[in-house]
Coordinates of C-alpha atoms and ligand atoms in Angstrom, one line a residue:
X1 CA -37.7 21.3 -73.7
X2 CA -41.5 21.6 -72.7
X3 CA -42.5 25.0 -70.3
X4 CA -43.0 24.3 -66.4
X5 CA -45.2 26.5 -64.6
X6 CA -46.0 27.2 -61.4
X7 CA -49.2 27.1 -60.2
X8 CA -49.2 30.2 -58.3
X9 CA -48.2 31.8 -61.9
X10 CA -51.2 30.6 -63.9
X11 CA -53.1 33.6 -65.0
X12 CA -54.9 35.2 -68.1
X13 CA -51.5 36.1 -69.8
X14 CA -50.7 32.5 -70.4
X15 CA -54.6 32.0 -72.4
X16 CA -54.5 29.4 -75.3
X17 CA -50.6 28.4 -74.2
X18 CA -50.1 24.4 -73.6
X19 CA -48.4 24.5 -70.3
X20 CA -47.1 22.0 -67.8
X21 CA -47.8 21.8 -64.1
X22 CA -46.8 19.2 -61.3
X23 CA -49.1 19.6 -58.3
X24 CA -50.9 17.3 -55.9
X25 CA -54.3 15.9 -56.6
X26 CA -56.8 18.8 -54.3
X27 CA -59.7 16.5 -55.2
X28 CA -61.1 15.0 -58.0
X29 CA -64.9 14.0 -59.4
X30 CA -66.6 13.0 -62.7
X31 CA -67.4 10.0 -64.5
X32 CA -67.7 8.4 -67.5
X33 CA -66.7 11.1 -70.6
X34 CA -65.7 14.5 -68.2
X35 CA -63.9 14.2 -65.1
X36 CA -62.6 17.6 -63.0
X37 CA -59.2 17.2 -61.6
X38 CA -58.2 20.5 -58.6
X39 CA -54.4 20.7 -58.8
X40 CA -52.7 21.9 -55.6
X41 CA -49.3 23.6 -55.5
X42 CA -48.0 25.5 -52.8
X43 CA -51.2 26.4 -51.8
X44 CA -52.6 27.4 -55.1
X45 CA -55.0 25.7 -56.8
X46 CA -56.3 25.3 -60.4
X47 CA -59.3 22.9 -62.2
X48 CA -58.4 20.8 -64.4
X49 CA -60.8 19.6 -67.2
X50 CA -60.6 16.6 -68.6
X51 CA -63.0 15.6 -71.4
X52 CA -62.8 12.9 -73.5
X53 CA -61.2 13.8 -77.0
X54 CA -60.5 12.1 -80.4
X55 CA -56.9 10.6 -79.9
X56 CA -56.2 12.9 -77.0
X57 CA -58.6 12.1 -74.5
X58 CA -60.1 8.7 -73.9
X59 CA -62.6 7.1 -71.5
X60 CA -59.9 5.0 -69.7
X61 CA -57.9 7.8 -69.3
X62 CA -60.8 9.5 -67.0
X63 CA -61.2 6.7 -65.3
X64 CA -57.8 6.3 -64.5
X65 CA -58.0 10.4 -63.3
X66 CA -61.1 10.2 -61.0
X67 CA -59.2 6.9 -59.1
X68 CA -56.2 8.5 -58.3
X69 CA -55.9 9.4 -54.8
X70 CA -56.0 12.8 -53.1
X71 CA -52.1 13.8 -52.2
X72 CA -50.7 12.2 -55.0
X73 CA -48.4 14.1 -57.2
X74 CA -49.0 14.5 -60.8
X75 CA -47.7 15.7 -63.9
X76 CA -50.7 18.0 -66.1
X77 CA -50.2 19.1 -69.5
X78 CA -53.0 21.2 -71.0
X79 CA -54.3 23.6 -72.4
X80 CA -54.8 27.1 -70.6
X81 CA -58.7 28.7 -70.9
X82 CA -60.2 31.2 -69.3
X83 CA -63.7 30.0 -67.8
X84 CA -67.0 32.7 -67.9
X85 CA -66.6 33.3 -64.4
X86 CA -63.8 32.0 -61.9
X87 CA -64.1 28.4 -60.4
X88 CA -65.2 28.4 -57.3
X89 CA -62.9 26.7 -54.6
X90 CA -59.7 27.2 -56.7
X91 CA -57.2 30.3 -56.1
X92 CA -56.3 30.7 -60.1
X93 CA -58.1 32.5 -62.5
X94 CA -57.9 30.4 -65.2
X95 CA -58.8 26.3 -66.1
X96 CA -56.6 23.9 -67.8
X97 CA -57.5 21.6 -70.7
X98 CA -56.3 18.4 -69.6
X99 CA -53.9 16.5 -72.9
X100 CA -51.9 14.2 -70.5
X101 CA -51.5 13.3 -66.7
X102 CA -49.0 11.4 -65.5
X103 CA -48.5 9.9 -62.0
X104 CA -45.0 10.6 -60.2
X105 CA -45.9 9.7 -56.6
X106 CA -49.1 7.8 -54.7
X107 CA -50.5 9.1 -51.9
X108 CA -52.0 6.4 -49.2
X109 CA -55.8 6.1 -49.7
X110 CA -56.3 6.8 -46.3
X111 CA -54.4 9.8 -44.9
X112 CA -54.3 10.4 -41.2
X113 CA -55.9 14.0 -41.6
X114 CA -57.8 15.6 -44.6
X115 CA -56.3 18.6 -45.8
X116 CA -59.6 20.6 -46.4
X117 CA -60.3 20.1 -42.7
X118 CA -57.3 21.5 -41.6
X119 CA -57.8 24.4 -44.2
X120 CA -61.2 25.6 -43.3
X121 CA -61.8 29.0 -41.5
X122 CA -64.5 29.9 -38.5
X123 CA -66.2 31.4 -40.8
X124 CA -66.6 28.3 -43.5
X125 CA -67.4 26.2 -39.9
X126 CA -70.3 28.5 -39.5
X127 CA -71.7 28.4 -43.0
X128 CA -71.2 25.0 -43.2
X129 CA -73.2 24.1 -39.8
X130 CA -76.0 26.5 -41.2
X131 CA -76.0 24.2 -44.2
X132 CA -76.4 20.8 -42.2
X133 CA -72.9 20.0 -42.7
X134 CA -71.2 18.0 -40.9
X135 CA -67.2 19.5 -40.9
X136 CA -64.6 17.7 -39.0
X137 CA -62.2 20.4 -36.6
X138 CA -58.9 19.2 -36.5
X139 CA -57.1 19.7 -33.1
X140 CA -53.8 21.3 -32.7
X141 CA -52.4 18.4 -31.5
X142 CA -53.3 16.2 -34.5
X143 CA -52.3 18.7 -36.9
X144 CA -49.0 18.5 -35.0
X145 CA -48.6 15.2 -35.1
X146 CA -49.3 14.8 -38.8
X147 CA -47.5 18.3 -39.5
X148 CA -46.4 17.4 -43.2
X149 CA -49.4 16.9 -44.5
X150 CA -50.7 20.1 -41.9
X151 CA -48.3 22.2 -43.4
X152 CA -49.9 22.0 -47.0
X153 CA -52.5 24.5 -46.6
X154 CA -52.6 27.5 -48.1
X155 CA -52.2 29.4 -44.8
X156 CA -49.8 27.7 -43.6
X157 CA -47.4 27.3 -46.8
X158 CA -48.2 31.4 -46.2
X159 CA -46.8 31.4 -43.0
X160 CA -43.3 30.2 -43.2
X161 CA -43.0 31.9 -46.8
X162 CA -43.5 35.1 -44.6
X163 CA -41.1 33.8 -41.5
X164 CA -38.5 33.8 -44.5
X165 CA -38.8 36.9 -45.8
X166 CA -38.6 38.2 -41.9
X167 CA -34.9 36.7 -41.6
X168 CA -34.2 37.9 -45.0
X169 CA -35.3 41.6 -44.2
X170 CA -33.5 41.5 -40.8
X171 CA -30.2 40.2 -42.4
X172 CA -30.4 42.7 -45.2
X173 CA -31.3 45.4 -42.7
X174 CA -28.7 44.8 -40.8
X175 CA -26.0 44.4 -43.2
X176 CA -27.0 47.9 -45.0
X177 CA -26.1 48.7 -41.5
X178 CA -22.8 47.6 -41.5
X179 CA -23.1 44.8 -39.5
X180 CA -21.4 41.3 -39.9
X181 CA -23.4 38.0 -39.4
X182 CA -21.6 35.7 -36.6
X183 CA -22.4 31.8 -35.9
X184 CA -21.7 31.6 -32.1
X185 CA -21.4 28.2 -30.2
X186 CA -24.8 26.3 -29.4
X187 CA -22.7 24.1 -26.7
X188 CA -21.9 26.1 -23.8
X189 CA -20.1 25.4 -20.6
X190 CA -23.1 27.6 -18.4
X191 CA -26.3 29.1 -18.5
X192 CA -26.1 32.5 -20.5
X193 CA -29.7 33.7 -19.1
X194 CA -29.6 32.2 -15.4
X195 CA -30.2 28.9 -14.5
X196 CA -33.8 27.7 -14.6
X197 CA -34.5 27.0 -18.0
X198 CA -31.4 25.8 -19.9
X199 CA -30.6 22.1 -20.9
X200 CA -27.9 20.0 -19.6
X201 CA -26.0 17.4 -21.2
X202 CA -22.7 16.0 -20.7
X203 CA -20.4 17.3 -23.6
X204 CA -17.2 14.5 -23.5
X205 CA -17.6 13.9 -19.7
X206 CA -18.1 17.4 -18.4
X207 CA -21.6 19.3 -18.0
X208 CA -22.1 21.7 -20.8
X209 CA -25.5 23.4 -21.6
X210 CA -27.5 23.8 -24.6
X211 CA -27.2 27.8 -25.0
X212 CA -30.1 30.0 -23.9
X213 CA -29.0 32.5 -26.2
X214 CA -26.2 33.9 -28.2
X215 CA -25.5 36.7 -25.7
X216 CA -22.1 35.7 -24.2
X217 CA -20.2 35.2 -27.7
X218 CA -22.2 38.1 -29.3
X219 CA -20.7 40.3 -26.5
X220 CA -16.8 38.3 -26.5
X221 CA -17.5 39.3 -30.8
X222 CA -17.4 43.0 -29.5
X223 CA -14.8 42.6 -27.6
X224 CA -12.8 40.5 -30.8
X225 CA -13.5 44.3 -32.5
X226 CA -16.3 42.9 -35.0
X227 CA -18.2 46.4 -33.9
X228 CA -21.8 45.3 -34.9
X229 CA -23.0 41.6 -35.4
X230 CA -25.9 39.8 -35.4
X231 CA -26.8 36.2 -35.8
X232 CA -30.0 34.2 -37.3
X233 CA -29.7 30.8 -35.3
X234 CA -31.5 28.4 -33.0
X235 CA -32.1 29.4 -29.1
X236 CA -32.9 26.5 -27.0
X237 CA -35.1 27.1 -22.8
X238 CA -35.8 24.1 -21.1
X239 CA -39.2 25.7 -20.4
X240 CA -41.8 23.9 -18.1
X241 CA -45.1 25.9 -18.6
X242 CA -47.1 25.1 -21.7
X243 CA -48.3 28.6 -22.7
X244 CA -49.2 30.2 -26.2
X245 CA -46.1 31.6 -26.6
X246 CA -42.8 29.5 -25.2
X247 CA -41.5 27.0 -27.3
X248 CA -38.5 25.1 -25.6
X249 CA -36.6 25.6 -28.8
X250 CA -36.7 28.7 -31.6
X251 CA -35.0 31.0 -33.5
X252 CA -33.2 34.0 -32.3
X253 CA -32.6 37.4 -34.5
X254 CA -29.8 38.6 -32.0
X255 CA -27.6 41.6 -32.5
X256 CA -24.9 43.5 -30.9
X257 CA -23.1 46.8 -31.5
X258 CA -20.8 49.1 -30.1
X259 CA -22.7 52.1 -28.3
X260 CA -20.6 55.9 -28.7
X261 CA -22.7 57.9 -26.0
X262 CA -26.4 56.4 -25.3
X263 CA -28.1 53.4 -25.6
X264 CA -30.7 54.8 -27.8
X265 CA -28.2 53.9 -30.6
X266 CA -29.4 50.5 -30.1
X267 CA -32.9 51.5 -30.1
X268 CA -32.3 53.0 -32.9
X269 CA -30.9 50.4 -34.9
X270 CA -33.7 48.5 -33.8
X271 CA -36.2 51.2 -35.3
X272 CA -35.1 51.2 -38.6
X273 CA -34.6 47.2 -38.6
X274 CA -38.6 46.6 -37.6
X275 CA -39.7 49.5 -40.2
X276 CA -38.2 47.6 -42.9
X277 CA -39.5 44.2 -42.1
X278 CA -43.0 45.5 -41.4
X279 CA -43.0 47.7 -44.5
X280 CA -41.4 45.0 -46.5
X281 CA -43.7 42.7 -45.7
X282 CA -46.9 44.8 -46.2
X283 CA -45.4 45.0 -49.9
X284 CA -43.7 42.0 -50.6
X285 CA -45.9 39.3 -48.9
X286 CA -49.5 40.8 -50.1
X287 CA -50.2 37.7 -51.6
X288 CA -49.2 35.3 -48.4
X289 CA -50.7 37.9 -46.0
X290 CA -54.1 37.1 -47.7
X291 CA -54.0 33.7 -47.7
X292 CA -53.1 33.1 -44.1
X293 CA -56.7 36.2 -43.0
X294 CA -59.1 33.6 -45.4
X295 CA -58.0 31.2 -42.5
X296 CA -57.5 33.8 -39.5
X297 CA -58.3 36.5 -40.0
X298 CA -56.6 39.7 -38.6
X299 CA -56.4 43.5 -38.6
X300 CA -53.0 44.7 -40.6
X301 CA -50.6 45.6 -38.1
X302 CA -50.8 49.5 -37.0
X303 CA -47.1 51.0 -36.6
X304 CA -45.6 54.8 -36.2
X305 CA -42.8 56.2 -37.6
X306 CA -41.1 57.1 -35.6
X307 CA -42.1 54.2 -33.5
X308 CA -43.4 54.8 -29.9
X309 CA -40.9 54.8 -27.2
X310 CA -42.0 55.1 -23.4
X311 CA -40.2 54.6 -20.1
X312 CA -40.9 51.6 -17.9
X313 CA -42.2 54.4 -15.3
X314 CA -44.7 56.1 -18.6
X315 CA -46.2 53.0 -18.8
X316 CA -46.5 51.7 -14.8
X317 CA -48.4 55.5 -14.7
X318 CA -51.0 54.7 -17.9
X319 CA -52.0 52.1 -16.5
X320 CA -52.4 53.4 -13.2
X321 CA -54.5 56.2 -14.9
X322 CA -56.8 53.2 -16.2
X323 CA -57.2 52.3 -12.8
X324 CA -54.6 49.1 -12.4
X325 CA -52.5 48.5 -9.5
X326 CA -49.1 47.9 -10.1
X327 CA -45.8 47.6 -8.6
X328 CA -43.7 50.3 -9.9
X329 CA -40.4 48.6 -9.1
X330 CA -41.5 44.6 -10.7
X331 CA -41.7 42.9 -13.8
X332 CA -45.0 43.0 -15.4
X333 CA -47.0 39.6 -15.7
X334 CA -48.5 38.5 -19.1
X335 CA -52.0 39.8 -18.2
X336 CA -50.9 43.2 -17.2
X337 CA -48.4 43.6 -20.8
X338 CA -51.9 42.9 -22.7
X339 CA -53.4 45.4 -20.8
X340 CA -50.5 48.3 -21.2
X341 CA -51.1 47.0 -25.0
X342 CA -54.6 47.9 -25.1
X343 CA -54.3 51.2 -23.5
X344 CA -51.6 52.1 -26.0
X345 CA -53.4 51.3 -28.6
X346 CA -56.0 54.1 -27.6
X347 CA -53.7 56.8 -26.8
X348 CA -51.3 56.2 -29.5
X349 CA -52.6 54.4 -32.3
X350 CA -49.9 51.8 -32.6
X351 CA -49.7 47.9 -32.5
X352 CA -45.4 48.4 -32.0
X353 CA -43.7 50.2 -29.6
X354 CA -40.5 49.8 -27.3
X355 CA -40.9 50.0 -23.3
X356 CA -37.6 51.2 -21.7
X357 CA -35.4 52.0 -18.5
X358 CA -36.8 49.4 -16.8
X359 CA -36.2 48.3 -13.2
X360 CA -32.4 47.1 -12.7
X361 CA -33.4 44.5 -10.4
X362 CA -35.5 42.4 -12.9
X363 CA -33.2 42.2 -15.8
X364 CA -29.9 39.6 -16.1
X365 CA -26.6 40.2 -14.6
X366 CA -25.4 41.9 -17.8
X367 CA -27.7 44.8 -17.9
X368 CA -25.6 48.3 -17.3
X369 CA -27.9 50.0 -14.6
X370 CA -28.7 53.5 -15.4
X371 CA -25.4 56.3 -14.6
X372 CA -28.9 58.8 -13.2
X373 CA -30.1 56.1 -10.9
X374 CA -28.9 52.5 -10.2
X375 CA -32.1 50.9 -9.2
X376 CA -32.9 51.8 -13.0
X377 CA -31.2 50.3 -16.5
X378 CA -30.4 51.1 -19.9
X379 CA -32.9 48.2 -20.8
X380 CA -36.0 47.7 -23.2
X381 CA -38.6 45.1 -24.4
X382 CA -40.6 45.6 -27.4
X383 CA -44.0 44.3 -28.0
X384 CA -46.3 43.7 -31.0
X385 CA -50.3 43.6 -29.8
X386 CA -49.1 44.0 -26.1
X387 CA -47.0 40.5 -26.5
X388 CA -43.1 40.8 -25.9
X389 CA -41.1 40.3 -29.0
X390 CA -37.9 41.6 -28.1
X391 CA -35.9 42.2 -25.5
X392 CA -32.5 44.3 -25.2
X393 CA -30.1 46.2 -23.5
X394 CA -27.0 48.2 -22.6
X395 CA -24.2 45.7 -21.1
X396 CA -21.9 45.9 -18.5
X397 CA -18.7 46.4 -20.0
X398 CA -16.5 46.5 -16.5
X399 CA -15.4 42.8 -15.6
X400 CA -15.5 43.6 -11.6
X401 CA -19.0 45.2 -11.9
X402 CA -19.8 42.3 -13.9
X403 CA -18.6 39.9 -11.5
X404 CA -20.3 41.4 -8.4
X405 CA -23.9 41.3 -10.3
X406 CA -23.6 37.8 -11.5
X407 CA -22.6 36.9 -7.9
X408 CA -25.7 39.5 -6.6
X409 CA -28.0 36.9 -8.8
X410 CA -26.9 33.8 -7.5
X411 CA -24.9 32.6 -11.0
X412 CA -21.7 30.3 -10.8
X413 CA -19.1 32.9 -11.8
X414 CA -17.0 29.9 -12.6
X415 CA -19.1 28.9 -15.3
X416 CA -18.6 32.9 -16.9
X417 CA -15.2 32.8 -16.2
X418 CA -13.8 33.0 -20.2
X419 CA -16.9 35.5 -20.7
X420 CA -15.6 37.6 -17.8
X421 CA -12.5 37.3 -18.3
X422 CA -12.9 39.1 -22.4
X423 CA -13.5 42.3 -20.5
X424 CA -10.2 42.5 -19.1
X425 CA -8.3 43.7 -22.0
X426 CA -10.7 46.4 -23.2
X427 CA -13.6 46.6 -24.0
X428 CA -15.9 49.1 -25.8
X429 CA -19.4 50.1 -24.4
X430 CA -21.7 48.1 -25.9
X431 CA -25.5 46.8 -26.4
X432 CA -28.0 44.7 -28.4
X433 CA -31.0 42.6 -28.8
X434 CA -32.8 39.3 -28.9
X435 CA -36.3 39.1 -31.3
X436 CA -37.7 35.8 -31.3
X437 CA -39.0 34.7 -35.2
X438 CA -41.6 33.0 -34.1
X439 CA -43.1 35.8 -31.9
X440 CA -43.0 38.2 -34.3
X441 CA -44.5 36.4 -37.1
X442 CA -47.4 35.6 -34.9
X443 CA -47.7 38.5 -33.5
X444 CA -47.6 40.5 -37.1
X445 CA -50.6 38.1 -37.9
X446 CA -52.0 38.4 -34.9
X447 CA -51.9 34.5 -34.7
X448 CA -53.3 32.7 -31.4
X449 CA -50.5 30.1 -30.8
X450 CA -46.8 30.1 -31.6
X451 CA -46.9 26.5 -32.7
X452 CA -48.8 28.2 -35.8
X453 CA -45.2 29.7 -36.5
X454 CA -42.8 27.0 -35.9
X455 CA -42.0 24.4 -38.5
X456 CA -41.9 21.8 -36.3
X457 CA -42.4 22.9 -32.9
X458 CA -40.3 22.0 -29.9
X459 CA -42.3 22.4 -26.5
X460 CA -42.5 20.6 -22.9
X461 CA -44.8 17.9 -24.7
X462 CA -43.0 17.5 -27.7
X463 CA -40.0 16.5 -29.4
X464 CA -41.7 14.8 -32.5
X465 CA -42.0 14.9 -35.7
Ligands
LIG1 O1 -36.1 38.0 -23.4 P1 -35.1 37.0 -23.8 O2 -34.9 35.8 -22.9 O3 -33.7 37.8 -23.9 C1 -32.5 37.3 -24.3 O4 -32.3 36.1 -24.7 C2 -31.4 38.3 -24.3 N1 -30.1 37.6 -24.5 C3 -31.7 39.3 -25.4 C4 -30.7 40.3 -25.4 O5 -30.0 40.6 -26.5 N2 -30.5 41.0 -24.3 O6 -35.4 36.4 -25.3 C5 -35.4 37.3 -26.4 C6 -36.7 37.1 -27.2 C7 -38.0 37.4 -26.4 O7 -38.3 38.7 -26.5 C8 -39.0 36.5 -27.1 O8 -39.4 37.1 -28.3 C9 -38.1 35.3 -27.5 O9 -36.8 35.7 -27.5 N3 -38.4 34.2 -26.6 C10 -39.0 33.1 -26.9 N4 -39.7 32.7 -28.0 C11 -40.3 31.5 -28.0 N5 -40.2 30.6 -26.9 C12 -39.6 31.0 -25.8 N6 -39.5 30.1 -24.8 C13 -38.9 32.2 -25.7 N7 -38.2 32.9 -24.8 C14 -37.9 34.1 -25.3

């Protein structure tokens, strides 16, 4: 059979080698005996030549090339030469010597959004204005809508290659751990994360809810003796602010284990799970990471091993040192996180670190207050660039003290009662952790929107495509 190769693969090795590429039509020019045809693949990009040749090449053949239309998908046999210098606009180092094309699919002449548009970077806007030209920006909505053809860019095909290997490092992690991976129910009979934000539907004529997270069956797996699980799976808030960062559907990395003395076990666990991802990324996705800073451009993520733990009270006195008020006893608001963030950043030198033992009072029911002093708990969320990524705790383990704070925050114990009820016939200290995908692959990339980082995203706006 004849040699496919990927576009992505074409390089100086494969010099004077006939090879065979299938790609989408990037762009194409030329006229009467030459014609230059960009091929597209996953982002990549190579030139193809094609110049008329004695019983190889013929006029009608370049015609035929320069009228196809851009998004089409074609077949390219040629020839593999290495040009003087590299062509500019194309990501491979090397040209092909076009012997045969072949069209497997037509694109639409006119397509809704042009993929160069949605490619270009604030720096190519600026040149481009100092040049006198005039660049379409396509909005975020618009990209939305027409998200398939969106998602072709290089920075984006970068994206959700990265978002992969991020599940795949966690599951691995996790499994060298000695951890199993669980599939817990999405339909639920109550919220599992209080009431506000969780879906309702009627599941065969009685109210069920879409689950707000895994936490109530991750926790009943403890209690089934499965010792330490995780799950990969979707996580669904009926959120009603439009922010940069809440999506009304996205996908949870959850785990759970068994705690022996201290919930620092979790943390941890947690440690060694983000080192790997961050350090597996660095090596694995150089390639994607560079793609996605042509378009945005970031600084690497800045991390310490170990990673940076502080108490809720560390970090309420930081930034009262910097001059901030804040209530020692509440949650901190968005504003005030990005702040902390900052000031971390120059004492510490770190993008990543874990905030913990933080006020009882504004964590869920489930979250074992601290044996020292109650109106503390054995809680932690963990942020990348000052933004929340995770959040995690110790849990309650006694079904009567569970009862009495699920009452205390005004949740229908009726709705917990098979939840509850697991802890009645023993059941092991125990604690875990919610990451949200989405977050963290912005965040590592230091992304502006989360909408960059979901396939196709889910918010209070939209439910299509
Ligand atoms: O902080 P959350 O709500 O915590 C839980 O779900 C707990 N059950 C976790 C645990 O094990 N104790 O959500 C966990 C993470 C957040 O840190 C954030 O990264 C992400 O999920 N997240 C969202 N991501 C996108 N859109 C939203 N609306 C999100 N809400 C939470």
């Amino acid at each position: 059979g004849r040699v496919w190769t990927q576009v992505g693969d074409l390089g100086q090795d494969h010099a004077q080698q006939t090879v065979l590429v299938r790609g989408r039509v990037h762009t194409v020019r030329g006229k009467g005996s030459l014609g230059f045809l960009v091929v597209r693949e996953a982002g990549h990009t190579v030139q193809c030549v094609v110049q008329v040749k004695d019983n190889v090449v013929s006029k009608g053949m370049i015609k035929y090339v320069t009228k196809l239309n851009k998004e089409s998908i074609v077949d390219v046999e040629g020839l593999v030469v290495v040009p003087p210098k590299p062509v500019e606009g194309t990501s491979q180092p090397v040209e092909l010597h076009v012997t045969k094309v072949f069209c497997v699919s037509t694109a639409a002449v006119q397509l809704p959004i042009n993929l160069e548009d949605c490619a270009r970077s604030e720096v190519d806007f600026q040149k481009g204005e100092e040049e006198g030209k005039k660049f379409v920006r396509v909005g975020q909505d618009t990209r939305l809508n027409n998200r398939v053809i969106d998602l072709r860019t290089p920075a984006n095909q970068a994206i959700f290659r990265i978002q992969c290997q991020v599940s795949a490092l966690f599951r691995q992690a996790l499994l060298d751990e000695d951890f199993v991976e669980l599939h817990t129910p999405k339909l639920i009979a109550g919220a599992s994360e209080g009431g506000s934000s969780v879906f309702k539907l009627e599941y065969k004529g009685q109210p069920a809810c879409l689950a707000q997270s895994p936490q109530l069956h991750k926790q009943m797996a403890i209690c089934a003796d499965f010792g330490r699980v995780f799950e990969i799976g979707p996580v669904f808030r009926a959120e009603d602010s439009f922010t940069h960062r809440h999506l009304c559907e996205f996908t949870g990395l959850d785990f759970e284990m068994e705690i022996k003395e201290h919930y620092f076990e979790v943390l941890d666990v947690l440690e060694k799970v983000f080192l790997t991802i961050f350090d597996g990324l660095n090596e694995k996705c150089a390639k994607q990471l560079k793609a996605i800073n042509e378009q945005y451009p970031f600084e690497p993520l800045q991390y310490l091993r170990p990673t940076l733990r502080l108490t809720f009270a560390e970090g309420v006195a930081i930034l009262k040192e910097a001059g901030h008020e804040v209530d020692p006893m509440a949650d901190f608001n968005t504003e005030t996180e990005k702040t902390l963030g900052k000031l971390v950043k120059e004492k510490y030198k770190t993008d990543f670190y874990i905030l913990h033992r933080y006020p009882a009072a504004i964590r869920p029911f489930y979250t074992m207050p601290c044996w020292d002093d109650k109106r503390y708990s054995n809680s932690f969320d963990v942020f990348i660039r000052g933004e929340e990524i995770i959040s995690g705790a110790q849990r309650v383990h006694d079904p009567e003290l569970l009862t009495k704070r699920a009452t205390e925050c005004g949740i229908d114990v009726k709705t917990l009662s098979t939840y509850i009820d697991s802890f009645r016939y023993g059941a092991p200290p125990h604690g875990g952790a919610g990451v949200g995908l989405e977050r963290v692959v912005m965040l590592f990339c230091a992304l502006n929107n989360i909408r960059k980082t979901s396939l196709f995203p889910r918010d209070p706006q939209r439910l299509a495509p």
